[in-house]
Tab-separated table of C-alpha atoms in Angstrom:
chain	number	residue	atom	x	y	z
A	28	UNK	CA	120.570	151.683	88.279
A	29	UNK	CA	122.812	149.220	88.505
A	30	UNK	CA	121.878	148.373	91.970
A	31	UNK	CA	118.519	148.431	90.589
A	32	UNK	CA	119.648	145.496	88.526
A	33	UNK	CA	120.729	143.706	90.701
A	34	UNK	CA	117.975	143.400	93.203
A	35	UNK	CA	115.592	143.009	90.686
A	36	UNK	CA	117.391	139.555	89.704
A	37	UNK	CA	115.853	136.411	90.873
A	38	UNK	CA	117.501	134.042	93.405
A	39	UNK	CA	117.056	130.709	93.642
A	40	UNK	CA	114.510	130.343	96.854
A	41	UNK	CA	116.369	126.828	99.574
A	42	UNK	CA	113.726	124.896	97.671
A	43	UNK	CA	114.722	125.368	94.359
A	44	UNK	CA	118.107	124.995	94.981
A	45	UNK	CA	117.310	121.690	97.456
A	46	UNK	CA	115.348	120.222	94.305
A	47	UNK	CA	117.841	121.662	91.383
A	48	UNK	CA	120.458	119.436	93.623
A	49	UNK	CA	118.356	115.992	94.195
A	50	UNK	CA	118.080	116.633	90.312
A	51	UNK	CA	121.279	116.723	89.902
A	52	UNK	CA	121.742	113.361	92.322
A	53	UNK	CA	118.648	111.199	90.335
A	54	UNK	CA	120.560	111.703	87.270
A	55	UNK	CA	124.139	110.993	88.266
A	56	UNK	CA	122.101	107.488	89.632
A	57	UNK	CA	120.801	107.100	86.113
A	58	UNK	CA	123.822	107.666	84.859
A	59	UNK	CA	126.051	105.216	87.021
A	60	UNK	CA	122.535	102.863	86.267
A	61	UNK	CA	122.234	102.275	82.314
A	62	UNK	CA	126.318	102.970	82.021
A	63	UNK	CA	126.003	99.969	84.203
A	64	UNK	CA	123.538	98.006	82.391
A	65	UNK	CA	125.805	98.901	79.137
A	66	UNK	CA	128.652	97.044	81.379
A	67	UNK	CA	126.454	93.789	82.330
A	68	UNK	CA	125.425	93.888	78.637
A	69	UNK	CA	129.111	93.636	77.149
A	70	UNK	CA	130.647	91.045	79.671
A	71	UNK	CA	127.268	89.273	80.782
A	72	UNK	CA	128.820	89.190	84.229
A	73	UNK	CA	126.024	89.003	86.957
A	74	UNK	CA	127.612	91.360	89.182
A	75	UNK	CA	126.733	94.191	87.564
A	76	UNK	CA	123.390	93.873	87.215
A	77	UNK	CA	122.593	93.165	89.949
A	78	UNK	CA	124.182	97.025	90.778
A	79	UNK	CA	121.891	97.878	88.129
A	80	UNK	CA	119.485	96.627	90.110
A	81	UNK	CA	120.492	98.616	93.262
A	82	UNK	CA	120.586	101.620	92.000
A	83	UNK	CA	117.377	101.508	89.793
A	84	UNK	CA	115.498	100.627	93.000
A	85	UNK	CA	117.359	102.680	94.507
A	86	UNK	CA	116.502	105.556	92.517
A	87	UNK	CA	112.958	104.680	92.986
A	88	UNK	CA	113.212	104.582	96.562
A	89	UNK	CA	113.786	108.421	96.451
A	90	UNK	CA	111.783	109.421	94.351
A	91	UNK	CA	108.747	107.543	96.437
A	92	UNK	CA	110.274	109.710	99.960
A	93	UNK	CA	109.748	112.557	97.775
A	94	UNK	CA	106.435	111.583	96.290
A	95	UNK	CA	107.692	112.794	92.835
A	96	UNK	CA	107.079	109.000	91.637
A	97	UNK	CA	103.455	109.511	92.472
A	98	UNK	CA	103.520	112.806	90.393
A	99	UNK	CA	105.420	111.268	87.266
A	100	UNK	CA	104.377	108.138	86.925
A	101	UNK	CA	100.438	107.103	89.045
A	102	UNK	CA	99.123	110.352	89.368
A	103	UNK	CA	95.984	109.608	90.334
A	104	UNK	CA	97.351	107.100	93.355
A	105	UNK	CA	99.964	109.704	95.370
A	106	UNK	CA	99.154	107.127	98.410
A	107	UNK	CA	101.626	104.655	96.594
A	108	UNK	CA	104.618	106.462	97.601
A	109	UNK	CA	104.332	105.835	100.973
A	110	UNK	CA	103.636	101.933	99.889
A	111	UNK	CA	106.062	101.706	97.551
A	112	UNK	CA	109.477	104.120	99.543
A	113	UNK	CA	110.099	100.510	101.181
A	114	UNK	CA	109.256	98.168	99.074
A	115	UNK	CA	111.744	100.222	96.518
A	116	UNK	CA	114.466	100.518	99.061
A	117	UNK	CA	114.030	96.347	100.714
A	118	UNK	CA	114.639	95.396	96.397
A	119	UNK	CA	117.405	97.384	96.452
A	120	UNK	CA	118.807	96.197	99.738
A	121	UNK	CA	118.191	92.699	97.846
A	122	UNK	CA	120.604	93.739	95.003
A	123	UNK	CA	122.977	95.683	97.108
A	124	UNK	CA	123.742	92.147	99.554
A	125	UNK	CA	123.530	89.901	96.690
A	126	UNK	CA	125.981	91.956	94.545
A	127	UNK	CA	128.381	92.623	97.371
A	128	UNK	CA	128.346	89.036	97.950
A	129	UNK	CA	129.301	88.312	94.173
A	130	UNK	CA	131.364	91.240	93.635
A	131	UNK	CA	133.743	90.309	96.575
A	132	UNK	CA	133.717	85.854	95.836
A	133	UNK	CA	132.067	85.636	99.396
A	134	UNK	CA	130.774	82.027	98.461
A	135	UNK	CA	134.362	80.749	97.742
A	136	UNK	CA	136.529	82.901	100.343
A	137	UNK	CA	134.352	84.024	102.886
A	138	UNK	CA	131.078	81.384	103.027
A	139	UNK	CA	129.795	82.849	106.559
A	140	UNK	CA	129.632	86.471	104.915
A	141	UNK	CA	128.119	84.682	101.952
A	142	UNK	CA	125.544	82.883	105.022
A	143	UNK	CA	125.261	86.895	106.362
A	144	UNK	CA	124.562	88.161	102.954
A	145	UNK	CA	121.782	85.231	102.106
A	146	UNK	CA	119.925	86.197	105.038
A	147	UNK	CA	120.243	90.287	104.016
A	148	UNK	CA	118.713	89.154	100.723
A	149	UNK	CA	115.965	86.785	101.932
A	150	UNK	CA	115.612	89.145	104.723
A	151	UNK	CA	115.112	92.591	102.447
A	152	UNK	CA	112.778	90.411	99.954
A	153	UNK	CA	110.195	89.797	103.141
A	154	UNK	CA	109.783	93.352	103.823
A	155	UNK	CA	109.536	94.144	100.458
A	156	UNK	CA	106.262	91.962	100.194
A	157	UNK	CA	104.881	92.400	103.366
A	158	UNK	CA	104.900	96.446	102.893
A	159	UNK	CA	103.190	95.899	99.807
A	160	UNK	CA	100.646	94.696	102.601
A	161	UNK	CA	101.240	96.203	106.436
A	162	UNK	CA	101.203	99.596	107.109
A	163	UNK	CA	104.278	101.776	106.738
A	164	UNK	CA	104.104	102.524	110.533
A	165	UNK	CA	104.274	98.626	111.117
A	166	UNK	CA	107.077	97.984	108.820
A	167	UNK	CA	109.333	100.944	109.253
A	168	UNK	CA	111.267	99.888	112.005
A	169	UNK	CA	111.776	96.339	110.521
A	170	UNK	CA	113.356	98.092	107.246
A	171	UNK	CA	115.292	100.410	108.855
A	172	UNK	CA	116.894	98.333	111.256
A	173	UNK	CA	117.785	96.090	108.473
A	174	UNK	CA	119.247	99.332	106.933
A	175	UNK	CA	121.079	99.638	110.498
A	176	UNK	CA	122.573	95.925	110.139
A	177	UNK	CA	122.828	95.642	106.708
A	178	UNK	CA	125.309	98.443	105.041
A	179	UNK	CA	128.291	97.987	108.069
A	180	UNK	CA	127.986	94.120	107.390
A	181	UNK	CA	128.732	95.780	103.660
A	182	UNK	CA	131.723	97.463	103.937
A	183	UNK	CA	133.290	95.708	106.578
A	184	UNK	CA	132.142	92.471	104.052
A	185	UNK	CA	134.623	94.244	102.035
A	186	UNK	CA	137.108	94.889	104.220
A	187	UNK	CA	137.896	91.106	105.137
A	188	UNK	CA	138.018	90.684	101.336
A	189	UNK	CA	140.422	93.246	101.004
A	190	UNK	CA	143.103	91.807	103.817
A	191	UNK	CA	142.958	88.293	102.623
A	192	UNK	CA	144.038	89.708	99.008
A	193	UNK	CA	141.129	90.683	97.350
A	194	UNK	CA	142.376	94.289	95.762
A	195	UNK	CA	139.431	95.509	94.283
A	196	UNK	CA	137.618	95.581	97.737
A	197	UNK	CA	139.614	98.825	98.062
A	198	UNK	CA	137.473	100.347	95.905
A	199	UNK	CA	134.436	98.374	96.272
A	200	UNK	CA	134.817	100.034	99.896
A	201	UNK	CA	135.721	102.941	99.632
A	202	UNK	CA	132.495	103.613	96.690
A	203	UNK	CA	130.429	102.064	99.202
A	204	UNK	CA	131.337	104.313	102.491
A	205	UNK	CA	129.296	107.538	101.100
A	206	UNK	CA	126.357	105.707	100.325
A	207	UNK	CA	126.567	103.999	104.149
A	208	UNK	CA	126.592	106.888	105.430
A	209	UNK	CA	124.016	108.821	103.222
A	210	UNK	CA	121.263	105.909	104.169
A	211	UNK	CA	122.172	106.070	108.155
A	212	UNK	CA	121.849	110.158	107.861
A	213	UNK	CA	118.563	109.134	106.377
A	214	UNK	CA	117.777	106.642	108.735
A	215	UNK	CA	118.436	108.849	111.667
A	216	UNK	CA	116.482	111.163	110.356
A	217	UNK	CA	113.607	109.216	109.463
A	218	UNK	CA	113.720	108.056	113.134
A	219	UNK	CA	113.905	111.716	114.132
A	220	UNK	CA	116.950	112.204	115.275
């Protein structure tokens, strides 16, 4: 009878486990977003607000990618997820490029890298606006190219800032490497590699 009980217990399917893991990741991102928003209100440091924007728009991009934001926020318009996936992602890249520039003090110490971060921010905003008017199939290659350029640039900027003596840049690099690798894998998956 003990074996019968073990066999009759419900198991977590692969889909349920994947949903659980996605929920844990999104929950952790939400907690980090709220924590950094609290830090911004406490310290009034603009870098924290830009980090909040990075995480907030990153959460919505992840939800749109999985079709969940349509289920939760605009159930009458499920097709919006495909449109907004690029929009949210580009807004996240805008915030992340400005966060990198401000946190790493690029304007004062690395003007060329600061200009590159402004270029990434500008390209991100242009793509965010265009994504509302151009089909996903047409805009996605440009978004993917921007991701493949941007995130290695963030890491290089962090390493350069660390090399020039800004010690917190090491923690910045350590924190961005897994995020950048995850985005790279996601982009390559989107390219069916």
